[in-house]
mmCIF file of C-alpha atoms in Angstrom:
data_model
loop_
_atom_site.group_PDB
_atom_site.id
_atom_site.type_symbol
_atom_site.label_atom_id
_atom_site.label_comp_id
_atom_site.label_asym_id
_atom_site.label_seq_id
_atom_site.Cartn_x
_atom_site.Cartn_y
_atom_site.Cartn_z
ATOM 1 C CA UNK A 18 111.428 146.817 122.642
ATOM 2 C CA UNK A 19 108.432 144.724 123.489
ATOM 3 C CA UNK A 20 107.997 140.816 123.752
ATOM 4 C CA UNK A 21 106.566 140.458 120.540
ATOM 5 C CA UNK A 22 109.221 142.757 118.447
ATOM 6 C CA UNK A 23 112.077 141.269 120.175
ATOM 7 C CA UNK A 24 111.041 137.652 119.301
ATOM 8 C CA UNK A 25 109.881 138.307 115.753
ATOM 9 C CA UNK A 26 113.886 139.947 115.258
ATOM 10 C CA UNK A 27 114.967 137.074 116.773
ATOM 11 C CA UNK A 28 113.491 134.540 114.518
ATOM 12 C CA UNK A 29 114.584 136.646 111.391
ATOM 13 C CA UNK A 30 118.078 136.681 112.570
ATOM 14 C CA UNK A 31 118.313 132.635 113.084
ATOM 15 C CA UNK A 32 119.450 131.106 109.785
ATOM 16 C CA UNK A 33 117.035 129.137 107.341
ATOM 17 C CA UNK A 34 114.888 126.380 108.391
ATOM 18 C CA UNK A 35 114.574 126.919 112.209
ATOM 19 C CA UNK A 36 114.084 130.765 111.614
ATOM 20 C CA UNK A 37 110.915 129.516 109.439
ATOM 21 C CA UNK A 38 109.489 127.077 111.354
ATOM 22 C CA UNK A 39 109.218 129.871 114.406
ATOM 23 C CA UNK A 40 108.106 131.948 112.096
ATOM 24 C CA UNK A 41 105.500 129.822 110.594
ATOM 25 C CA UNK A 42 104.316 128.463 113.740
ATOM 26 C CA UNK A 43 103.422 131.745 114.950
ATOM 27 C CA UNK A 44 101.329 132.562 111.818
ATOM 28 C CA UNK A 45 99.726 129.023 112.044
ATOM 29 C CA UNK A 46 98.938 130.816 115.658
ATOM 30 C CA UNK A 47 100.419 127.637 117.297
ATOM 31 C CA UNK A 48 102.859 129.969 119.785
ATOM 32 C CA UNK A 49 102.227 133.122 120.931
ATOM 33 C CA UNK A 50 105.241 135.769 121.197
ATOM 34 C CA UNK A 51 105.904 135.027 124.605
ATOM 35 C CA UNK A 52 105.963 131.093 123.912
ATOM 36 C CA UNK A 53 108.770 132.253 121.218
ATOM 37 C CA UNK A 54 111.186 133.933 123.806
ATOM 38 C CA UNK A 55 110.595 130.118 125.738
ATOM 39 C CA UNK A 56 111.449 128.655 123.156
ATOM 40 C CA UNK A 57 114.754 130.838 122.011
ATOM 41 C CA UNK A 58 115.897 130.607 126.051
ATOM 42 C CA UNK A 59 115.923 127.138 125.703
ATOM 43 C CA UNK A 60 117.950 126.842 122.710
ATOM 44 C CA UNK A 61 120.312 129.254 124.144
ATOM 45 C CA UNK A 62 120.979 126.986 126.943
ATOM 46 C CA UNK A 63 121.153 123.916 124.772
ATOM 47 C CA UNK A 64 121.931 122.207 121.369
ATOM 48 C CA UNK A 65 118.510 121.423 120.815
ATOM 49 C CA UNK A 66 116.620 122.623 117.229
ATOM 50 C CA UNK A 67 113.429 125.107 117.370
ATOM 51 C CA UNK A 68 111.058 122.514 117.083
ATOM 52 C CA UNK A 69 112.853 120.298 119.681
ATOM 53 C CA UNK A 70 112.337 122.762 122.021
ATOM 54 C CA UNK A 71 109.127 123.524 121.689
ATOM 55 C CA UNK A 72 108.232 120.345 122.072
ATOM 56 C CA UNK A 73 109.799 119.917 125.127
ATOM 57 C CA UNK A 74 108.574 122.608 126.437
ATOM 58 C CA UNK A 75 104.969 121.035 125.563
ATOM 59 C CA UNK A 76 103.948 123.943 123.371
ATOM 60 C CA UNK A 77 103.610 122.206 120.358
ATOM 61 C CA UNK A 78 102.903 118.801 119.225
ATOM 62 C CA UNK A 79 105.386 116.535 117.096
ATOM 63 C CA UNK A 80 102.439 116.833 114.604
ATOM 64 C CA UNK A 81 102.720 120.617 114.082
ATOM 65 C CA UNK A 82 106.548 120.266 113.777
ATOM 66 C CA UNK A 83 105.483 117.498 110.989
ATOM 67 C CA UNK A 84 103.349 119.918 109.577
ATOM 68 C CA UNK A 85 105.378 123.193 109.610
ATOM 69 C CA UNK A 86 107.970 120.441 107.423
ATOM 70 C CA UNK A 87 105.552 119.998 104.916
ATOM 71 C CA UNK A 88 104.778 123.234 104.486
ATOM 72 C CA UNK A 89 108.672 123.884 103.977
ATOM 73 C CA UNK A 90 109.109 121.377 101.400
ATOM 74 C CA UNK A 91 105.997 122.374 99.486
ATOM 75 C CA UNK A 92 104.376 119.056 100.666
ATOM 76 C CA UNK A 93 100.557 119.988 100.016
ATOM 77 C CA UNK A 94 98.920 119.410 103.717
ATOM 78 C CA UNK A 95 95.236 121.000 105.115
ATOM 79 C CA UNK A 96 95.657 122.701 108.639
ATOM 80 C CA UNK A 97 92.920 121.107 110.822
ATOM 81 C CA UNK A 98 89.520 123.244 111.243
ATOM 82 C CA UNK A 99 91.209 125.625 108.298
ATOM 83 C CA UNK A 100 90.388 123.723 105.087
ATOM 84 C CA UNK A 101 86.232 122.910 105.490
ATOM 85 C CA UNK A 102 86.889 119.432 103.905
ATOM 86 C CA UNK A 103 86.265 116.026 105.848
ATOM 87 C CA UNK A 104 88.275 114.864 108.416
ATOM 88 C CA UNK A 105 88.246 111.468 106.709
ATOM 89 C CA UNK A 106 90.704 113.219 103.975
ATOM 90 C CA UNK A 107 93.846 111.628 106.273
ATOM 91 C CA UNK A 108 95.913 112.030 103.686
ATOM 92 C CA UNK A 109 95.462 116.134 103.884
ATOM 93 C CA UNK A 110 95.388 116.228 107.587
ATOM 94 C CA UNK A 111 97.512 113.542 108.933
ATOM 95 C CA UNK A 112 100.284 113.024 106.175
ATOM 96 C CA UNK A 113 102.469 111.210 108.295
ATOM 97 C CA UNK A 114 100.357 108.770 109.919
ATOM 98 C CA UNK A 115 100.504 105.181 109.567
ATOM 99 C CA UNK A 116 97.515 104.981 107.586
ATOM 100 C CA UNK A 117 98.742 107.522 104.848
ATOM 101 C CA UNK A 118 101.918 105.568 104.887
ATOM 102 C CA UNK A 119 99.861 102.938 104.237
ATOM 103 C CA UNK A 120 98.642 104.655 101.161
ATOM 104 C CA UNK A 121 101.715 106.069 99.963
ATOM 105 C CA UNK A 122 102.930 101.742 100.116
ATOM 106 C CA UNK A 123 99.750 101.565 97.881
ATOM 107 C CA UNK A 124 100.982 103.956 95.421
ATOM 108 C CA UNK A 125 104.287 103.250 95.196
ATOM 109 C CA UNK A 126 102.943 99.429 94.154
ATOM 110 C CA UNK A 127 100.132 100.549 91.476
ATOM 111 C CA UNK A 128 103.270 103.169 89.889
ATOM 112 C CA UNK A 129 105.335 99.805 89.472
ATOM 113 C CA UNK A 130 103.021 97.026 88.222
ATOM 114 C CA UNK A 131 100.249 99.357 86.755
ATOM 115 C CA UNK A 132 100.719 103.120 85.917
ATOM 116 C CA UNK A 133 104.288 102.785 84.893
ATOM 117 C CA UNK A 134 103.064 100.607 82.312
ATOM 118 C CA UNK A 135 101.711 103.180 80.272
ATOM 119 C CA UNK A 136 98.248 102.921 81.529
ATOM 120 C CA UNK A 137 96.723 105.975 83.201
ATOM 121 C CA UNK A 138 93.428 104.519 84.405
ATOM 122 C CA UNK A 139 91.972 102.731 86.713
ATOM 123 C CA UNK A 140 89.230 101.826 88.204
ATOM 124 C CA UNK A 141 88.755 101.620 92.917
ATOM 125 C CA UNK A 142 85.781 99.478 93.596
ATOM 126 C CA UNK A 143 84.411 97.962 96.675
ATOM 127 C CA UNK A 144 81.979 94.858 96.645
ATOM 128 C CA UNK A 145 79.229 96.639 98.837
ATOM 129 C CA UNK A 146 78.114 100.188 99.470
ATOM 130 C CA UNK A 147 79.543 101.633 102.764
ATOM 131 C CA UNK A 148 82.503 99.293 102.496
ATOM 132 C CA UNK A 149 84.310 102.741 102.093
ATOM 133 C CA UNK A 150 85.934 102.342 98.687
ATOM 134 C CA UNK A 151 84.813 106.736 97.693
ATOM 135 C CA UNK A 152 87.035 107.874 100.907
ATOM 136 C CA UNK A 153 89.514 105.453 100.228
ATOM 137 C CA UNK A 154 89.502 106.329 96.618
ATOM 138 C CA UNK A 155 89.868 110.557 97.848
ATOM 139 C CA UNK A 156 92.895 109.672 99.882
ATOM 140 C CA UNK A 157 94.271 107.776 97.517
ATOM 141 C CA UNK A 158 94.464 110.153 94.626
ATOM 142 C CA UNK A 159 95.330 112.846 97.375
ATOM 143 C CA UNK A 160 98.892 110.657 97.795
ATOM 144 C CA UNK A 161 99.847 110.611 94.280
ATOM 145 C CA UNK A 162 99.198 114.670 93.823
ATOM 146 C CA UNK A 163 101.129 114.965 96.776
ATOM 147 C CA UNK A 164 103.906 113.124 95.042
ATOM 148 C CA UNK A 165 103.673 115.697 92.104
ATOM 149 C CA UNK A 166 101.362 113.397 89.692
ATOM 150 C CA UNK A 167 99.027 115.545 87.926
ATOM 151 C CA UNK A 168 95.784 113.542 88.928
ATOM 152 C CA UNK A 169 92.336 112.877 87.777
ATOM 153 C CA UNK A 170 89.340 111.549 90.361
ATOM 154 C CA UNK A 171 86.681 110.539 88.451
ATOM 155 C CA UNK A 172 82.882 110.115 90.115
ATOM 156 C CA UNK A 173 81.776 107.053 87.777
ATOM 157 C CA UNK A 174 78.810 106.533 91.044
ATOM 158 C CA UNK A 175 75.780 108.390 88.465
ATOM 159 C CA UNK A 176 73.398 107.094 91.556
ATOM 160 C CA UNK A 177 75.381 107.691 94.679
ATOM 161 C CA UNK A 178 78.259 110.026 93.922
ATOM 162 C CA UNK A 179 80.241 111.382 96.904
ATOM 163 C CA UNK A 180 83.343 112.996 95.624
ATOM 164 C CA UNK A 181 81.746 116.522 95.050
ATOM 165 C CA UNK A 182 80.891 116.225 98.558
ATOM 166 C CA UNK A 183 83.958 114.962 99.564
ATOM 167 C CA UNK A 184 86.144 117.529 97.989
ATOM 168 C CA UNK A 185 83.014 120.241 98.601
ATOM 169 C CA UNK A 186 82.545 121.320 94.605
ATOM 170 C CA UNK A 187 79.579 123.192 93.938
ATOM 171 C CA UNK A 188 77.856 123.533 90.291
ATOM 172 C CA UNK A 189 76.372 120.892 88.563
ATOM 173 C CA UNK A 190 77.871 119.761 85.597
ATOM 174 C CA UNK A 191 80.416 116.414 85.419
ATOM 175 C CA UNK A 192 80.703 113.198 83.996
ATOM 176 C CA UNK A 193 76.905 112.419 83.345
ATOM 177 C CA UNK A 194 77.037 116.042 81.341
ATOM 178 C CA UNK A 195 80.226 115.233 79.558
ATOM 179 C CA UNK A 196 78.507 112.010 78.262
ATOM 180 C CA UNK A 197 75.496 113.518 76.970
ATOM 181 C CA UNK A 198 77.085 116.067 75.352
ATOM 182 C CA UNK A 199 75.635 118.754 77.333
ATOM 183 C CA UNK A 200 78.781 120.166 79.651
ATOM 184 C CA UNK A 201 79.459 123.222 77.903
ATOM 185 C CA UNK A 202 82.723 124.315 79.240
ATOM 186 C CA UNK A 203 84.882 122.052 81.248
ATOM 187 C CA UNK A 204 83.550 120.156 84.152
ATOM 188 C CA UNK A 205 86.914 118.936 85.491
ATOM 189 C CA UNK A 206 87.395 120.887 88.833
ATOM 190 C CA UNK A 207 91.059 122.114 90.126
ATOM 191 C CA UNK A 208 91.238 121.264 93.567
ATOM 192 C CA UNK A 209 92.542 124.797 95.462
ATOM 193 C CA UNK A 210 94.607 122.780 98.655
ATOM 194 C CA UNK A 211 96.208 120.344 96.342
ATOM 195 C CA UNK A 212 97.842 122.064 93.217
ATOM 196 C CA UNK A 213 98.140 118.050 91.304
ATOM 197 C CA UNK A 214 94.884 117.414 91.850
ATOM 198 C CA UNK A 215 91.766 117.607 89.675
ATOM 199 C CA UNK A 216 88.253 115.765 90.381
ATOM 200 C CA UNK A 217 85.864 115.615 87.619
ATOM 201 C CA UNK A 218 82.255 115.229 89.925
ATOM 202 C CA UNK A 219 79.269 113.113 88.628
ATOM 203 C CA UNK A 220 77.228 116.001 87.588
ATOM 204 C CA UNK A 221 73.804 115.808 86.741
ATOM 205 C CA UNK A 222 71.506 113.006 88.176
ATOM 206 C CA UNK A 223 70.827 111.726 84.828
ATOM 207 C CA UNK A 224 67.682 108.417 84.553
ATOM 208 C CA UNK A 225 69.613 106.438 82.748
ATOM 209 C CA UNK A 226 73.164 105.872 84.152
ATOM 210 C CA UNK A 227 73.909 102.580 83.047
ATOM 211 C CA UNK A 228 73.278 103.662 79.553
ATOM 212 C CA UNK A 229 75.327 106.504 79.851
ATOM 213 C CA UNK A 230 78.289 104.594 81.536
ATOM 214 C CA UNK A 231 78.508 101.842 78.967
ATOM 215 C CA UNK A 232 78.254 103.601 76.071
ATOM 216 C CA UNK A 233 81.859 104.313 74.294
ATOM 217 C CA UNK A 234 81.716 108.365 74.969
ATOM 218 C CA UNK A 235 82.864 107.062 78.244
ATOM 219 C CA UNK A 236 85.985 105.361 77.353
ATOM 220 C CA UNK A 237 86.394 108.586 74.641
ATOM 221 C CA UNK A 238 86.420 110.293 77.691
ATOM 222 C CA UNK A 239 89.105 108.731 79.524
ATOM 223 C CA UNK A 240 91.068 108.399 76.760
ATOM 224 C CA UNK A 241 90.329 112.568 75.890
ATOM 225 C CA UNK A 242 91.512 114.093 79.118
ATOM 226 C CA UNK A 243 94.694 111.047 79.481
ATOM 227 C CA UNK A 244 96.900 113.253 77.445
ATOM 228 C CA UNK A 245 96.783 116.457 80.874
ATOM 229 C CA UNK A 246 96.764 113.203 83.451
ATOM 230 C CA UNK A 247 99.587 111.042 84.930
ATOM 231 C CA UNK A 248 97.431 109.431 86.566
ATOM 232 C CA UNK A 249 93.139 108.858 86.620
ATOM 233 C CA UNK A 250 91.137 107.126 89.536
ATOM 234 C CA UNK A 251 88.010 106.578 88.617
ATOM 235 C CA UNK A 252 85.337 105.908 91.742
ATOM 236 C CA UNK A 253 82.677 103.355 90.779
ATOM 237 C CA UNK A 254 79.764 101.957 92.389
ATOM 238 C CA UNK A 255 79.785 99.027 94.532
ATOM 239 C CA UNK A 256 79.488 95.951 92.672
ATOM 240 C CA UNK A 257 77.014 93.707 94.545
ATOM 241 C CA UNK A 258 75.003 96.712 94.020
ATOM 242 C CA UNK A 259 74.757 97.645 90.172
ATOM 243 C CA UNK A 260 76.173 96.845 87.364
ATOM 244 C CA UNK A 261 77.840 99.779 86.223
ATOM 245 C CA UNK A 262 80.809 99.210 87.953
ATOM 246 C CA UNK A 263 81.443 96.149 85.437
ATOM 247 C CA UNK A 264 80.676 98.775 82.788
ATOM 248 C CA UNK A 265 83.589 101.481 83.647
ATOM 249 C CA UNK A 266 85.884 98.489 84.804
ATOM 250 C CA UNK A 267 85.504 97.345 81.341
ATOM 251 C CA UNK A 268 86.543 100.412 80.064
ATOM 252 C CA UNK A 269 88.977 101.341 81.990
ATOM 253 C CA UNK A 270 90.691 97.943 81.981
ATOM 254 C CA UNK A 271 91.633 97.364 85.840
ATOM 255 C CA UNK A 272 90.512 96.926 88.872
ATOM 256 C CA UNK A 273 91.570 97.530 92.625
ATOM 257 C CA UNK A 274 89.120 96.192 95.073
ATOM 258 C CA UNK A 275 88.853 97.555 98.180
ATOM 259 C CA UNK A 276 87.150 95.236 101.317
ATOM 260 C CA UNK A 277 86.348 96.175 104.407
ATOM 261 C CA UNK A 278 87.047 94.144 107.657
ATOM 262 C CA UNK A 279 84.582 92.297 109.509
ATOM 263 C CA UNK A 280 81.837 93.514 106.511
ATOM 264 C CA UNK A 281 82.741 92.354 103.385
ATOM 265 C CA UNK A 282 81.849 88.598 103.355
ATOM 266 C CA UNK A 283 83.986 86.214 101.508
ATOM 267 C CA UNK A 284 81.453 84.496 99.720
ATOM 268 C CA UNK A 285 80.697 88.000 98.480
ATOM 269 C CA UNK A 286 84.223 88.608 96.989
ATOM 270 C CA UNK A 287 84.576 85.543 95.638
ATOM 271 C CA UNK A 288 81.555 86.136 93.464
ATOM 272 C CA UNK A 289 82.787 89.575 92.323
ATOM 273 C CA UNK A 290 85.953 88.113 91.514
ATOM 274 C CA UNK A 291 84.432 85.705 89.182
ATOM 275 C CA UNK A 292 82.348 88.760 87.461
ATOM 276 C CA UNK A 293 85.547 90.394 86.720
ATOM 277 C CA UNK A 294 87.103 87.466 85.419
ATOM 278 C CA UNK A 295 84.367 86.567 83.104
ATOM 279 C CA UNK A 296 84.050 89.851 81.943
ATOM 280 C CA UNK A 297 87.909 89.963 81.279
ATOM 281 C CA UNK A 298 88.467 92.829 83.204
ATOM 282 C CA UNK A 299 92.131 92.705 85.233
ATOM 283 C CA UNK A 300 92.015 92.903 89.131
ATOM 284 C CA UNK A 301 95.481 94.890 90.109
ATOM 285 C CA UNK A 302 95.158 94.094 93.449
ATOM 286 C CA UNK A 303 92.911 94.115 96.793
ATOM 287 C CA UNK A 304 92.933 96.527 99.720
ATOM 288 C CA UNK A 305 91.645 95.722 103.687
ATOM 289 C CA UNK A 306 90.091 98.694 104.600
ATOM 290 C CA UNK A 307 89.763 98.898 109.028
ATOM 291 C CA UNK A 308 87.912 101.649 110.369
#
């Protein structure tokens, strides 16, 4: 019997989880058969688990063993150079870093003082453009359909929309179609590597987005698709920039600001602030952003 048969039989023969995780690491092509039988002589000779071992051995990374996990508990993940989408999506790549933790502290606070409210909206917002509120707003909405919330990313940006990008939809119909009546069948895309997860891109470059945005098919819209959602994110504009974003805040009710370190100037947020408050619109809460 050869290396590779004799491994393979070996893995099916270990019991549940550590049986899986050899076998999955060799279809992920992270050990080779021979790296296997390594890996099986060491845990002959000690107590340690599969992944322990091949760690130890230095044939793996903790970050594949993380991984593999993920994969077992049906914890949607993207397998780096596999997917096609950004490597900014940290949420998909790097699930258990701190800055996804970070996120997943973020959601866990908007589910107690916002969403489990009964609201389902809500508008992510930054105060300038590149203070990185559309990436934050992707990984964001990537942490609550990994919890299992069936989630809705809206691209409210009718000038500068990124999410299509982001997420790498194709076609051009969205939310500028919806609004002018002129979608046909439904824009909202299903995103393939994260079964919760739905983005509904800009669509067409339309002339007259602030028209479009403040008009009350937008709100009809929101309030049409809330009844398939747990939860909707809807990605705005930056608000030094336009004034759209006051238009879908207003709509949509709330607010979460995102800053960025070292950009974002005080004076800057201080003025936004008072926009929001003026225009009644609730601020949930603010996020530093450092990158």
């Amino acid at each position: 019997m050869n290396h590779s048969v004799h491994s393979i039989s070996a893995l099916r023969a270990k019991s549940g989880s550590e049986g899986m995780m050899g076998r999955m690491l060799v279809e992920l092509g992270k050990l080779t058969p021979e790296e296997v039988e390594q890996v099986l002589r060491l845990q002959q000779e000690t107590d340690m688990r599969f992944g322990e071992a091949a760690c130890y051995l230095s044939l793996i990374t903790d970050e594949d063993v993380r991984q593999v996990l993920a994969r077992q508990f049906d914890y949607p993940c993207l397998q780096p150079g596999a997917s096609g989408l950004p490597a900014e999506l940290v949420a998909g790549y790097l699930p258990f870093s701190p800055e996804v933790e970070a996120l997943r502290k973020i959601r866990s606070l908007l589910l107690l003082h916002w969403f489990d409210a009964g609201r389902k909206a809500l508008a992510v917002m930054c105060v300038d453009s590149g203070d990185g509120a559309s990436f934050f707003n992707a990984n964001l909405a990537v942490v609550f359909a990994q919890l299992g919330k069936q989630t809705l990313l809206v691209d409210a940006n009718l000038r500068r929309p990124r999410q299509h990008r982001i997420f790498h939809i194709h076609g051009g119909k969205g939310l500028s179609d919806l609004l002018a009546g002129r979608a046909g069948a439904d824009p909202v895309a299903e995103i393939a590597a994260f079964p919760c997860l739905s983005v509904l891109p800009a669509g067409t470059m339309a002339p007259n987005p602030q028209e479009l945005i403040g008009h009350d098919a937008f709100r009809l819209a929101i309030d049409g698709m809330s009844p398939r959602f747990d939860v909707i994110l809807v990605d705005v504009p930056a608000c030094a920039a336009v004034s759209d974003a006051l238009a879908v805040a207003a709509r949509v009710g709330g607010v979460l600001l995102v800053v960025r370190k070292n950009k974002t100037r005080l004076a800057d947020i201080a003025a936004v602030n008072t926009q929001l408050a003026h225009s009644r619109i609730q601020v949930v809460g603010s996020v530093l952003i450092d990158f």
